[in-house]
Amino acid sequence: MPSAELFQEVDARLSEIKQLFTQLASESPSAVPTEGARSRGLDHIDLARMMLWARTLLESEVATDLFADPAFNILLTLYVSRHDGQDVSTSAACTASGVPTTTALRWINALTRRGMVRKRSLPTDRRFTYLELTDDTRAALERYFDLILDRGLKQLAP
């Protein structure tokens, strides 16, 4: 795929993700459940870990080349890593993306330009860049997780 087409595809998919996060951010607090799912022992981090596992399973068991979603893989990895107190280097995020490094770097740069991910260098060694979610993106992911957990609990309710 020529790089111009790939950039357009990356940009279009990021626009869709940002639109979803913007929609979630505009939800009124009463529309976003928070305590119901957590009171039953389910939480955001468990769901994020399960989503990462499910994505890996889908790619390994069904078709690697059909289900690549590097932006979502990166966002989930950054979310889980923050919870675990681990820094995520740019190269680790590239690996987590599930796509070639050059493609992953385009996704990382696009996420950064859109204000969803922030780059941070070490003051002692600027050769290493670490990535982290912005507060708005973290909050949008948590609302997204709440909506999934709430819907799942409604489906399981007798």
XYZ file of N, CA and C in Angstrom:
474
model
N 0.858 -1.177 0.000
C 0.000 0.000 0.000
C 0.901 1.235 0.000
N 0.721 2.137 -0.941
C 1.531 3.358 -0.970
C 1.356 4.147 0.324
N 2.410 4.869 0.705
C 2.395 5.568 1.992
C 1.293 6.621 2.083
N 0.932 7.281 0.997
C -0.135 8.283 1.041
C -1.473 7.627 1.369
N -1.729 6.454 0.770
C -2.973 5.732 1.066
C -2.974 5.235 2.502
N -1.840 4.733 2.953
C -1.738 4.247 4.321
C -1.969 5.385 5.311
N -1.381 6.546 5.036
C -1.585 7.695 5.918
C -3.056 8.072 5.966
N -3.728 8.060 4.824
C -5.156 8.395 4.787
C -5.966 7.381 5.588
N -5.616 6.099 5.479
C -6.332 5.077 6.241
C -6.106 5.266 7.737
N -4.856 5.504 8.123
C -4.537 5.737 9.528
C -5.303 6.942 10.042
N -5.296 8.020 9.280
C -5.980 9.233 9.691
C -7.489 9.010 9.818
N -8.071 8.281 8.887
C -9.516 8.017 8.942
C -9.870 7.170 10.160
N -9.080 6.151 10.441
C -9.371 5.291 11.597
C -9.185 6.048 12.893
N -8.181 6.907 12.974
C -7.991 7.717 14.176
C -9.139 8.697 14.354
N -9.646 9.220 13.252
C -10.809 10.109 13.343
C -11.997 9.377 13.938
N -12.200 8.127 13.534
C -13.290 7.324 14.091
C -13.092 7.100 15.595
N -11.875 6.773 15.993
C -11.581 6.540 17.407
C -11.785 7.825 18.205
N -11.270 8.932 17.682
C -11.433 10.201 18.390
C -12.906 10.582 18.489
N -13.674 10.331 17.427
C -15.106 10.635 17.460
C -15.792 9.813 18.550
N -15.427 8.545 18.668
C -15.998 7.711 19.727
C -15.638 8.269 21.096
N -14.374 8.620 21.301
C -13.945 9.156 22.587
C -14.608 10.502 22.869
N -14.777 11.331 21.848
C -15.455 12.614 22.037
C -16.901 12.396 22.440
N -17.542 11.436 21.788
C -18.931 11.110 22.140
C -19.011 10.612 23.579
N -18.087 9.749 23.971
C -18.090 9.246 25.345
C -17.825 10.368 26.334
N -16.941 11.286 25.972
C -16.616 12.396 26.868
C -17.803 13.328 27.064
N -18.689 13.390 26.077
C -19.825 14.297 26.191
C -21.008 13.665 26.913
N -20.932 12.371 27.209
C -22.018 11.717 27.937
C -22.162 12.363 29.304
N -23.385 12.513 29.735
C -23.594 13.063 31.071
C -23.167 12.030 32.099
N -22.682 12.461 33.256
C -22.226 11.515 34.262
C -23.291 10.480 34.629
N -24.569 10.864 34.623
C -25.603 9.903 34.990
C -25.775 8.820 33.930
N -25.349 9.092 32.707
C -25.487 8.104 31.642
C -24.354 7.093 31.659
N -23.304 7.366 32.410
C -22.154 6.484 32.439
C -22.117 5.756 33.774
N -22.350 4.445 33.780
C -22.340 3.696 35.021
C -20.925 3.563 35.560
N -20.783 3.593 36.865
C -19.450 3.403 37.426
C -19.446 2.380 38.551
N -20.375 2.428 39.435
C -20.328 1.571 40.605
C -20.894 0.179 40.375
N -21.880 0.044 39.496
C -22.523 -1.249 39.315
C -21.553 -2.345 38.936
N -20.742 -2.108 37.931
C -19.808 -3.125 37.470
C -18.732 -3.388 38.505
N -18.220 -2.342 39.101
C -17.149 -2.503 40.075
C -17.626 -3.219 41.330
N -18.884 -2.977 41.732
C -19.377 -3.610 42.944
C -19.512 -5.115 42.770
N -19.518 -5.582 41.528
C -19.617 -7.013 41.271
C -18.250 -7.628 40.988
N -17.190 -6.920 41.300
C -15.847 -7.470 41.162
C -15.206 -7.280 39.803
N -15.854 -6.574 38.905
C -15.286 -6.318 37.586
C -14.701 -4.917 37.582
N -13.567 -4.752 36.944
C -13.005 -3.409 36.886
C -12.370 -3.132 35.527
N -11.977 -1.890 35.353
C -11.424 -1.438 34.072
C -10.187 -2.212 33.673
N -9.290 -2.407 34.613
C -8.014 -3.042 34.274
C -8.219 -4.491 33.845
N -9.136 -5.193 34.517
C -9.433 -6.568 34.107
C -9.992 -6.604 32.692
N -10.888 -5.663 32.397
C -11.476 -5.611 31.061
C -10.415 -5.259 30.016
N -9.553 -4.296 30.318
C -8.493 -3.914 29.377
C -7.560 -5.094 29.110
N -7.193 -5.814 30.172
C -6.326 -7.001 29.997
C -7.029 -8.059 29.143
N -8.316 -8.261 29.401
C -9.065 -9.256 28.639
C -9.160 -8.840 27.172
N -9.346 -7.554 26.919
C -9.421 -7.080 25.534
C -8.095 -7.302 24.812
N -6.989 -7.023 25.479
C -5.678 -7.266 24.865
C -5.500 -8.755 24.572
N -5.861 -9.585 25.525
C -5.751 -11.031 25.347
C -6.641 -11.493 24.193
N -7.886 -10.983 24.151
C -8.817 -11.386 23.104
C -8.323 -10.954 21.724
N -7.717 -9.783 21.654
C -7.188 -9.313 20.368
C -6.054 -10.215 19.905
N -5.180 -10.580 20.815
C -4.078 -11.479 20.481
C -4.618 -12.833 20.034
N -5.608 -13.324 20.756
C -6.210 -14.610 20.422
C -6.871 -14.568 19.049
N -7.601 -13.521 18.750
C -8.255 -13.381 17.452
C -7.226 -13.396 16.325
N -6.151 -12.654 16.521
C -5.123 -12.586 15.495
C -4.403 -13.922 15.326
N -4.150 -14.625 16.436
C -3.411 -15.887 16.330
C -4.296 -17.045 15.876
N -5.559 -17.038 16.249
C -6.434 -18.167 15.947
C -7.243 -18.003 14.667
N -7.489 -16.769 14.247
C -8.335 -16.571 13.076
C -7.504 -16.082 11.890
N -6.990 -14.859 11.977
C -6.191 -14.326 10.869
C -5.442 -13.088 11.328
N -4.139 -13.166 11.317
C -3.308 -12.058 11.765
C -3.504 -10.813 10.915
N -3.582 -10.996 9.614
C -3.596 -9.842 8.720
C -4.960 -9.165 8.590
N -6.001 -9.730 9.144
C -7.329 -9.132 9.008
C -7.760 -8.280 10.187
N -7.155 -8.465 11.338
C -7.682 -7.835 12.547
C -6.714 -6.875 13.217
N -5.747 -6.369 12.497
C -4.799 -5.422 13.074
C -5.516 -4.115 13.404
N -5.351 -3.658 14.610
C -5.885 -2.361 15.026
C -4.820 -1.732 15.924
N -3.758 -1.223 15.311
C -2.614 -0.762 16.086
C -2.942 0.342 17.076
N -3.799 1.272 16.716
C -4.108 2.372 17.631
C -4.755 1.841 18.901
N -5.727 0.951 18.752
C -6.407 0.409 19.922
C -5.463 -0.439 20.759
N -4.603 -1.241 20.099
C -3.617 -2.036 20.835
C -2.691 -1.132 21.646
N -2.267 -0.033 21.060
C -1.372 0.900 21.757
C -2.095 1.532 22.939
N -3.315 2.003 22.732
C -4.062 2.635 23.821
C -4.291 1.662 24.976
N -4.692 0.426 24.660
C -4.904 -0.564 25.722
C -3.604 -0.879 26.460
N -2.515 -1.005 25.719
C -1.224 -1.292 26.339
C -0.799 -0.164 27.267
N -0.977 1.070 26.834
C -0.620 2.215 27.680
C -1.502 2.256 28.925
N -2.769 1.930 28.780
C -3.686 1.938 29.924
C -3.254 0.889 30.964
N -3.022 -0.330 30.510
C -2.633 -1.412 31.419
C -1.275 -1.119 32.050
N -0.343 -0.643 31.257
C 1.008 -0.370 31.771
C 1.000 0.714 32.835
N 0.171 1.730 32.656
C 0.080 2.792 33.674
C -0.405 2.207 34.993
N -1.419 1.349 34.915
C -1.933 0.700 36.117
C -0.836 -0.108 36.811
N 0.004 -0.771 36.010
C 1.071 -1.607 36.550
C 2.305 -0.808 36.961
N 2.276 0.509 36.740
C 3.416 1.350 37.100
C 4.613 1.181 36.188
N 4.372 0.737 34.962
C 5.461 0.510 34.017
C 5.457 1.579 32.936
N 6.635 2.049 32.593
C 6.778 2.960 31.467
C 6.728 2.147 30.178
N 6.189 2.749 29.139
C 6.131 2.094 27.832
C 6.980 2.910 26.871
N 8.052 2.299 26.403
C 8.900 2.982 25.428
C 8.213 2.973 24.072
N 8.681 3.833 23.210
C 8.130 3.867 21.860
C 8.320 2.517 21.188
N 9.483 1.895 21.371
C 9.712 0.598 20.722
C 8.791 -0.475 21.298
N 8.505 -0.441 22.591
C 7.579 -1.413 23.183
C 6.161 -1.191 22.647
N 5.778 0.063 22.467
C 4.455 0.361 21.904
C 4.372 -0.125 20.456
N 5.463 0.001 19.726
C 5.490 -0.503 18.348
C 5.258 -2.017 18.342
N 5.912 -2.713 19.241
C 5.733 -4.160 19.337
C 4.292 -4.498 19.710
N 3.743 -3.776 20.675
C 2.373 -4.027 21.129
C 1.350 -3.745 20.047
N 1.685 -2.884 19.108
C 0.724 -2.499 18.058
C 0.374 -3.658 17.142
N 1.309 -4.586 16.982
C 1.062 -5.734 16.122
C 1.255 -5.473 14.644
N 1.872 -4.351 14.316
C 2.133 -4.019 12.910
C 3.624 -3.688 12.779
N 4.135 -3.597 11.542
C 5.545 -3.237 11.370
C 5.872 -1.898 12.048
N 7.126 -1.756 12.447
C 7.562 -0.584 13.207
C 7.244 0.732 12.495
N 7.494 0.811 11.205
C 7.235 2.075 10.493
C 5.749 2.433 10.536
N 4.890 1.431 10.405
C 3.443 1.662 10.487
C 3.062 2.075 11.898
N 3.614 1.382 12.880
C 3.326 1.703 14.283
C 3.751 3.127 14.616
N 4.895 3.551 14.121
C 5.363 4.916 14.388
C 4.412 5.946 13.787
N 3.868 5.663 12.613
C 2.874 6.573 12.026
C 1.640 6.662 12.925
N 1.204 5.531 13.459
C 0.053 5.526 14.366
C 0.364 6.291 15.647
N 1.543 6.077 16.203
C 1.938 6.780 17.433
C 1.971 8.283 17.192
N 2.554 8.680 16.080
C 2.613 10.115 15.759
C 1.215 10.692 15.550
N 0.340 9.931 14.913
C -1.030 10.406 14.699
C -1.764 10.524 16.042
N -1.597 9.543 16.929
C -2.215 9.606 18.262
C -1.679 10.810 19.043
N -0.413 11.102 18.878
C 0.201 12.247 19.565
C -0.344 13.560 19.004
N -0.408 13.665 17.681
C -0.940 14.887 17.058
C -2.372 15.162 17.496
N -3.140 14.130 17.710
C -4.537 14.285 18.111
C -4.701 14.481 19.613
N -3.590 14.507 20.339
C -3.659 14.761 21.771
C -4.143 13.582 22.592
N -4.051 12.397 22.056
C -4.494 11.206 22.780
C -3.349 10.555 23.547
N -2.139 10.731 23.046
C -0.935 10.160 23.643
C 0.092 11.269 23.778
N 0.857 11.203 24.849
C 1.900 12.195 25.104
C 3.249 11.467 25.103
N 4.243 12.090 24.478
C 5.611 11.562 24.487
C 6.380 12.217 25.614
N 7.237 11.420 26.252
C 8.025 11.930 27.372
C 9.437 11.356 27.265
N 10.424 12.239 27.301
C 11.824 11.805 27.264
C 12.399 11.846 28.665
N 13.399 11.020 28.886
C 14.106 11.063 30.167
C 15.015 12.278 30.179
N 15.046 13.020 31.280
C 15.931 14.190 31.327
C 17.399 13.803 31.194
N 17.743 12.585 31.633
C 19.145 12.153 31.606
C 19.550 11.491 30.297
N 18.569 11.059 29.507
C 18.888 10.387 28.250
C 17.752 10.593 27.258
N 17.900 11.539 26.390
C 16.834 11.893 25.450
C 16.711 10.912 24.286
N 17.565 9.890 24.251
C 17.448 8.897 23.190
C 16.216 8.025 23.378
N 15.737 7.931 24.607
C 14.588 7.080 24.903
C 13.340 7.931 25.084
N 12.304 7.569 24.384
C 11.028 8.270 24.493
C 9.998 7.291 25.038
N 9.258 7.760 26.010
C 8.198 6.952 26.594
C 6.855 7.566 26.221
N 5.847 6.729 26.183
C 4.515 7.173 25.815
C 3.579 7.015 26.998
N 2.613 7.914 27.077
C 1.579 7.789 28.102
C 0.282 8.367 27.554
N -0.825 7.862 28.073
C -2.128 8.388 27.683
C -2.309 9.777 28.263
N -2.991 10.636 27.546
C -3.375 11.910 28.133
C -4.519 11.634 29.110
N -4.759 12.555 30.009
C -5.830 12.374 30.994
C -7.191 12.213 30.314
N -7.437 12.998 29.263
C -8.719 12.904 28.558
C -8.915 11.536 27.915
N -7.858 10.994 27.326
C -7.961 9.685 26.686
C -8.156 8.596 27.734
N -7.435 8.686 28.842
C -7.609 7.709 29.926
C -9.044 7.733 30.431
N -9.572 8.929 30.639
C -10.946 9.056 31.129
C -11.951 8.513 30.103
N -11.712 8.781 28.826
C -12.612 8.272 27.785
C -12.571 6.748 27.738
N -11.379 6.164 27.869
C -11.274 4.703 27.914
C -12.049 4.145 29.104
N -11.957 4.809 30.237
C -12.660 4.327 31.427
C -14.178 4.415 31.241
N -14.653 5.457 30.590
C -16.087 5.532 30.287
C -16.478 4.419 29.317
N -15.641 4.169 28.336
C -15.855 3.082 27.372
C -15.937 1.746 28.111
N -15.004 1.495 29.033
C -15.015 0.257 29.810
C -16.279 0.160 30.664
N -16.679 1.274 31.276
C -17.897 1.287 32.092
C -19.112 0.892 31.259
N -19.200 1.445 30.052
C -20.341 1.132 29.189
C -20.355 -0.344 28.810
N -19.204 -0.899 28.531
C -19.113 -2.324 28.200
C -19.500 -3.163 29.409
N -18.947 -2.836 30.568
C -19.249 -3.604 31.772
C -20.727 -3.517 32.126
N -21.303 -2.337 32.015
C -22.712 -2.169 32.322
C -23.575 -2.989 31.368
N -23.272 -2.952 30.093
C -24.038 -3.708 29.100
C -23.899 -5.202 29.358
N -22.697 -5.649 29.669
C -22.478 -7.055 29.970
C -23.264 -7.513 31.182
N -23.305 -6.696 32.200
C -24.059 -7.058 33.411
C -25.548 -7.104 33.125
N -26.037 -6.199 32.287
C -27.456 -6.224 31.925
C -27.790 -7.501 31.167
N -26.879 -7.934 30.314
C -27.105 -9.159 29.537
C -27.106 -10.391 30.432
N -26.319 -10.355 31.506
C -26.212 -11.509 32.399
C -27.289 -11.530 33.476
N -27.945 -10.382 33.686
C -28.962 -10.304 34.740
C -30.140 -11.217 34.410
N -30.695 -11.872 35.454
C -31.824 -12.775 35.217
C -33.088 -12.034 34.799
